[in-house]
């Protein structure tokens, strides 16, 4: 559980503090999982299975020993299983919503969640606090979160994942 607190001058998200007067923009971003990646992963799994069937036919024609056929089958079956697992992971990945604070410095995602309504509510709360600082401190308890506090870049493409995590300055 993390607390978001807003008072007349500051915004607290967990233990990070932002001066309200330095926040230039607050917004939410949506990150959808790569649903087309499911189709690509299933296609790769099907290709490995077809390759395995071709291997079995060729091995049967050449009267290869059973041990060699079993050993040679491990590679395409393992790769097909891995492609199927990748398809499952992509299909079950949830949409992520980020609360992005742009200060006089660089923008940073302060909070990432699967609850888009909560992120939109927090954007409105912070925007209202910038315009009209509250007389009393506002406290929101936040569940279902992934705190970021700084740069977090994850680029994904065709089964390869490249990541860069920079915390602080």
PDB file of C-alpha atoms in Angstrom:
ATOM      1  CA  UNK A   1       0.000   0.000   0.000  1.00  0.00           C
ATOM      2  CA  UNK A   2       1.387   3.396  -0.994  1.00  0.00           C
ATOM      3  CA  UNK A   3       0.164   6.800   0.022  1.00  0.00           C
ATOM      4  CA  UNK A   4      -0.321   9.755  -2.269  1.00  0.00           C
ATOM      5  CA  UNK A   5      -0.531  12.962  -0.257  1.00  0.00           C
ATOM      6  CA  UNK A   6      -1.227  16.466  -1.548  1.00  0.00           C
ATOM      7  CA  UNK A   7      -0.980  19.586   0.576  1.00  0.00           C
ATOM      8  CA  UNK A   8      -0.671  23.312  -0.210  1.00  0.00           C
ATOM      9  CA  UNK A   9       2.881  23.103  -1.573  1.00  0.00           C
ATOM     10  CA  UNK A  10       3.911  19.484  -2.131  1.00  0.00           C
ATOM     11  CA  UNK A  11       2.853  16.184  -3.648  1.00  0.00           C
ATOM     12  CA  UNK A  12       4.100  12.998  -1.995  1.00  0.00           C
ATOM     13  CA  UNK A  13       4.015   9.644  -3.804  1.00  0.00           C
ATOM     14  CA  UNK A  14       5.440   7.123  -1.410  1.00  0.00           C
ATOM     15  CA  UNK A  15       8.646   8.746  -0.186  1.00  0.00           C
ATOM     16  CA  UNK A  16       9.161  10.956  -3.269  1.00  0.00           C
ATOM     17  CA  UNK A  17       8.285  14.621  -2.937  1.00  0.00           C
ATOM     18  CA  UNK A  18       7.353  16.994  -5.780  1.00  0.00           C
ATOM     19  CA  UNK A  19       6.826  20.733  -5.405  1.00  0.00           C
ATOM     20  CA  UNK A  20       3.402  21.570  -6.857  1.00  0.00           C
ATOM     21  CA  UNK A  21       4.724  24.795  -8.394  1.00  0.00           C
ATOM     22  CA  UNK A  22       7.354  22.867 -10.425  1.00  0.00           C
ATOM     23  CA  UNK A  23       4.870  20.415 -11.968  1.00  0.00           C
ATOM     24  CA  UNK A  24       4.339  21.625 -15.539  1.00  0.00           C
ATOM     25  CA  UNK A  25       1.987  18.856 -16.641  1.00  0.00           C
ATOM     26  CA  UNK A  26       0.368  15.755 -15.212  1.00  0.00           C
ATOM     27  CA  UNK A  27      -1.120  13.099 -17.480  1.00  0.00           C
ATOM     28  CA  UNK A  28      -1.819   9.433 -17.876  1.00  0.00           C
ATOM     29  CA  UNK A  29      -0.377   7.131 -20.513  1.00  0.00           C
ATOM     30  CA  UNK A  30      -1.692   3.759 -21.645  1.00  0.00           C
ATOM     31  CA  UNK A  31       0.628   0.888 -22.536  1.00  0.00           C
ATOM     32  CA  UNK A  32      -1.180  -1.931 -24.335  1.00  0.00           C
ATOM     33  CA  UNK A  33       0.432  -5.371 -24.553  1.00  0.00           C
ATOM     34  CA  UNK A  34       1.577  -6.419 -28.028  1.00  0.00           C
ATOM     35  CA  UNK A  35      -1.426  -8.578 -28.950  1.00  0.00           C
ATOM     36  CA  UNK A  36       0.007  -9.165 -32.452  1.00  0.00           C
ATOM     37  CA  UNK A  37       2.918 -10.848 -30.683  1.00  0.00           C
ATOM     38  CA  UNK A  38       0.549 -13.679 -29.727  1.00  0.00           C
ATOM     39  CA  UNK A  39      -0.081 -14.437 -33.397  1.00  0.00           C
ATOM     40  CA  UNK A  40       3.645 -14.289 -34.179  1.00  0.00           C
ATOM     41  CA  UNK A  41       4.507 -16.614 -31.275  1.00  0.00           C
ATOM     42  CA  UNK A  42       1.798 -19.116 -32.269  1.00  0.00           C
ATOM     43  CA  UNK A  43       3.088 -18.979 -35.854  1.00  0.00           C
ATOM     44  CA  UNK A  44       6.621 -19.749 -34.658  1.00  0.00           C
ATOM     45  CA  UNK A  45       5.333 -22.655 -32.536  1.00  0.00           C
ATOM     46  CA  UNK A  46       3.424 -24.042 -35.537  1.00  0.00           C
ATOM     47  CA  UNK A  47       6.522 -23.699 -37.741  1.00  0.00           C
ATOM     48  CA  UNK A  48       8.639 -25.622 -35.227  1.00  0.00           C
ATOM     49  CA  UNK A  49       6.003 -28.362 -35.025  1.00  0.00           C
ATOM     50  CA  UNK A  50       5.885 -28.646 -38.825  1.00  0.00           C
ATOM     51  CA  UNK A  51       9.691 -28.806 -38.847  1.00  0.00           C
ATOM     52  CA  UNK A  52       9.548 -31.573 -36.254  1.00  0.00           C
ATOM     53  CA  UNK A  53       7.091 -33.549 -38.387  1.00  0.00           C
ATOM     54  CA  UNK A  54       9.371 -33.162 -41.411  1.00  0.00           C
ATOM     55  CA  UNK A  55      12.282 -34.350 -39.261  1.00  0.00           C
ATOM     56  CA  UNK A  56      10.305 -37.442 -38.211  1.00  0.00           C
ATOM     57  CA  UNK A  57       9.408 -38.263 -41.812  1.00  0.00           C
ATOM     58  CA  UNK A  58      13.001 -37.891 -42.989  1.00  0.00           C
ATOM     59  CA  UNK A  59      14.344 -39.900 -40.045  1.00  0.00           C
ATOM     60  CA  UNK A  60      11.823 -42.652 -40.718  1.00  0.00           C
ATOM     61  CA  UNK A  61      12.858 -42.821 -44.380  1.00  0.00           C
ATOM     62  CA  UNK A  62      16.536 -43.030 -43.420  1.00  0.00           C
ATOM     63  CA  UNK A  63      15.974 -45.738 -40.771  1.00  0.00           C
ATOM     64  CA  UNK A  64      17.673 -43.583 -38.106  1.00  0.00           C
ATOM     65  CA  UNK A  65      18.110 -45.127 -34.636  1.00  0.00           C
ATOM     66  CA  UNK A  66      15.359 -44.291 -32.141  1.00  0.00           C
ATOM     67  CA  UNK A  67      17.788 -42.548 -29.775  1.00  0.00           C
ATOM     68  CA  UNK A  68      18.890 -40.152 -32.513  1.00  0.00           C
ATOM     69  CA  UNK A  69      15.275 -39.379 -33.453  1.00  0.00           C
ATOM     70  CA  UNK A  70      14.347 -38.684 -29.811  1.00  0.00           C
ATOM     71  CA  UNK A  71      17.430 -36.496 -29.278  1.00  0.00           C
ATOM     72  CA  UNK A  72      16.871 -34.571 -32.526  1.00  0.00           C
ATOM     73  CA  UNK A  73      13.191 -34.078 -31.601  1.00  0.00           C
ATOM     74  CA  UNK A  74      14.070 -32.286 -28.366  1.00  0.00           C
ATOM     75  CA  UNK A  75      15.216 -29.112 -30.134  1.00  0.00           C
ATOM     76  CA  UNK A  76      12.126 -28.351 -32.265  1.00  0.00           C
ATOM     77  CA  UNK A  77       9.741 -29.502 -29.530  1.00  0.00           C
ATOM     78  CA  UNK A  78      11.541 -27.362 -26.940  1.00  0.00           C
ATOM     79  CA  UNK A  79      11.456 -24.319 -29.216  1.00  0.00           C
ATOM     80  CA  UNK A  80       7.764 -24.909 -29.994  1.00  0.00           C
ATOM     81  CA  UNK A  81       7.021 -25.130 -26.256  1.00  0.00           C
ATOM     82  CA  UNK A  82       8.976 -21.913 -25.630  1.00  0.00           C
ATOM     83  CA  UNK A  83       7.045 -20.123 -28.402  1.00  0.00           C
ATOM     84  CA  UNK A  84       3.766 -21.366 -26.915  1.00  0.00           C
ATOM     85  CA  UNK A  85       4.815 -20.110 -23.466  1.00  0.00           C
ATOM     86  CA  UNK A  86       5.705 -16.735 -24.985  1.00  0.00           C
ATOM     87  CA  UNK A  87       2.253 -16.539 -26.607  1.00  0.00           C
ATOM     88  CA  UNK A  88       0.614 -17.342 -23.269  1.00  0.00           C
ATOM     89  CA  UNK A  89       2.656 -14.693 -21.413  1.00  0.00           C
ATOM     90  CA  UNK A  90       1.769 -12.016 -23.968  1.00  0.00           C
ATOM     91  CA  UNK A  91      -1.921 -12.986 -24.021  1.00  0.00           C
ATOM     92  CA  UNK A  92      -2.242 -12.766 -20.243  1.00  0.00           C
ATOM     93  CA  UNK A  93      -0.343  -9.479 -19.850  1.00  0.00           C
ATOM     94  CA  UNK A  94      -2.524  -6.654 -18.526  1.00  0.00           C
ATOM     95  CA  UNK A  95      -2.797  -3.146 -19.913  1.00  0.00           C
ATOM     96  CA  UNK A  96      -0.664  -0.742 -17.877  1.00  0.00           C
ATOM     97  CA  UNK A  97      -1.604   2.856 -17.037  1.00  0.00           C
ATOM     98  CA  UNK A  98       1.072   5.341 -15.977  1.00  0.00           C
ATOM     99  CA  UNK A  99       0.754   8.543 -13.991  1.00  0.00           C
ATOM    100  CA  UNK A 100       3.339  10.843 -15.596  1.00  0.00           C
ATOM    101  CA  UNK A 101       4.554  14.002 -13.918  1.00  0.00           C
ATOM    102  CA  UNK A 102       6.403  16.508 -16.063  1.00  0.00           C
ATOM    103  CA  UNK A 103       8.366  18.910 -13.937  1.00  0.00           C
ATOM    104  CA  UNK A 104      10.759  21.671 -14.949  1.00  0.00           C
ATOM    105  CA  UNK A 105      13.213  18.797 -15.399  1.00  0.00           C
ATOM    106  CA  UNK A 106      12.535  15.630 -17.357  1.00  0.00           C
ATOM    107  CA  UNK A 107       9.165  13.823 -17.248  1.00  0.00           C
ATOM    108  CA  UNK A 108       8.991  10.691 -15.160  1.00  0.00           C
ATOM    109  CA  UNK A 109       6.405   7.995 -14.590  1.00  0.00           C
ATOM    110  CA  UNK A 110       5.673   8.194 -10.893  1.00  0.00           C
ATOM    111  CA  UNK A 111       3.162   5.367 -10.688  1.00  0.00           C
ATOM    112  CA  UNK A 112       2.159   2.486 -12.957  1.00  0.00           C
ATOM    113  CA  UNK A 113      -0.993   0.438 -12.393  1.00  0.00           C
ATOM    114  CA  UNK A 114      -3.456  -1.854 -14.125  1.00  0.00           C
ATOM    115  CA  UNK A 115      -6.310   0.301 -12.773  1.00  0.00           C
ATOM    116  CA  UNK A 116      -6.894   3.036 -15.367  1.00  0.00           C
ATOM    117  CA  UNK A 117      -9.773   4.657 -13.454  1.00  0.00           C
ATOM    118  CA  UNK A 118      -7.552   5.117 -10.398  1.00  0.00           C
ATOM    119  CA  UNK A 119      -4.779   6.719 -12.491  1.00  0.00           C
ATOM    120  CA  UNK A 120      -7.304   9.081 -14.148  1.00  0.00           C
ATOM    121  CA  UNK A 121      -8.667   9.998 -10.710  1.00  0.00           C
ATOM    122  CA  UNK A 122      -5.146  10.769  -9.458  1.00  0.00           C
ATOM    123  CA  UNK A 123      -4.410  12.913 -12.530  1.00  0.00           C
ATOM    124  CA  UNK A 124      -7.539  14.953 -11.805  1.00  0.00           C
ATOM    125  CA  UNK A 125      -6.677  15.218  -8.112  1.00  0.00           C
ATOM    126  CA  UNK A 126      -3.154  16.494  -8.818  1.00  0.00           C
ATOM    127  CA  UNK A 127      -4.324  18.886 -11.568  1.00  0.00           C
ATOM    128  CA  UNK A 128      -6.915  20.370  -9.188  1.00  0.00           C
ATOM    129  CA  UNK A 129      -4.281  20.718  -6.460  1.00  0.00           C
ATOM    130  CA  UNK A 130      -2.016  22.641  -8.844  1.00  0.00           C
ATOM    131  CA  UNK A 131      -4.840  25.065  -9.704  1.00  0.00           C
ATOM    132  CA  UNK A 132      -6.338  25.261  -6.209  1.00  0.00           C
ATOM    133  CA  UNK A 133      -4.004  24.013  -3.477  1.00  0.00           C
ATOM    134  CA  UNK A 134      -6.104  22.248  -0.842  1.00  0.00           C
ATOM    135  CA  UNK A 135      -6.604  23.866   2.549  1.00  0.00           C
ATOM    136  CA  UNK A 136      -6.064  20.485   4.244  1.00  0.00           C
ATOM    137  CA  UNK A 137      -3.826  17.628   3.213  1.00  0.00           C
ATOM    138  CA  UNK A 138      -5.493  15.068   0.920  1.00  0.00           C
ATOM    139  CA  UNK A 139      -4.375  11.457   1.457  1.00  0.00           C
ATOM    140  CA  UNK A 140      -5.090   8.612  -0.971  1.00  0.00           C
ATOM    141  CA  UNK A 141      -4.077   5.013  -0.265  1.00  0.00           C
ATOM    142  CA  UNK A 142      -3.096   3.269  -3.483  1.00  0.00           C
ATOM    143  CA  UNK A 143      -3.278  -0.470  -4.119  1.00  0.00           C
ATOM    144  CA  UNK A 144      -2.384  -2.443  -7.242  1.00  0.00           C
ATOM    145  CA  UNK A 145       0.663  -0.472  -8.121  1.00  0.00           C
ATOM    146  CA  UNK A 146       4.159  -0.561  -9.449  1.00  0.00           C
ATOM    147  CA  UNK A 147       6.127   2.456  -8.298  1.00  0.00           C
ATOM    148  CA  UNK A 148       8.702   3.670 -10.783  1.00  0.00           C
ATOM    149  CA  UNK A 149      10.371   6.844  -9.391  1.00  0.00           C
ATOM    150  CA  UNK A 150      12.599   7.737 -12.306  1.00  0.00           C
ATOM    151  CA  UNK A 151      13.271   6.384 -15.748  1.00  0.00           C
ATOM    152  CA  UNK A 152      12.236   2.889 -16.649  1.00  0.00           C
ATOM    153  CA  UNK A 153      12.428   1.945 -20.313  1.00  0.00           C
ATOM    154  CA  UNK A 154      11.445  -1.493 -21.572  1.00  0.00           C
ATOM    155  CA  UNK A 155      11.542  -2.068 -25.321  1.00  0.00           C
ATOM    156  CA  UNK A 156      10.129  -5.336 -26.581  1.00  0.00           C
ATOM    157  CA  UNK A 157      10.307  -6.677 -30.083  1.00  0.00           C
ATOM    158  CA  UNK A 158       9.823 -10.076 -31.640  1.00  0.00           C
ATOM    159  CA  UNK A 159      10.738 -12.061 -28.547  1.00  0.00           C
ATOM    160  CA  UNK A 160      13.717  -9.892 -27.589  1.00  0.00           C
ATOM    161  CA  UNK A 161      13.451  -7.679 -24.523  1.00  0.00           C
ATOM    162  CA  UNK A 162      15.834  -4.790 -23.990  1.00  0.00           C
ATOM    163  CA  UNK A 163      15.568  -2.852 -20.760  1.00  0.00           C
ATOM    164  CA  UNK A 164      17.130   0.205 -19.189  1.00  0.00           C
ATOM    165  CA  UNK A 165      16.375   1.233 -15.643  1.00  0.00           C
ATOM    166  CA  UNK A 166      17.822   4.496 -14.364  1.00  0.00           C
ATOM    167  CA  UNK A 167      16.877   5.535 -10.854  1.00  0.00           C
ATOM    168  CA  UNK A 168      17.448   9.097  -9.776  1.00  0.00           C
ATOM    169  CA  UNK A 169      19.643  11.622 -11.597  1.00  0.00           C
TER     170      UNK A 169
END
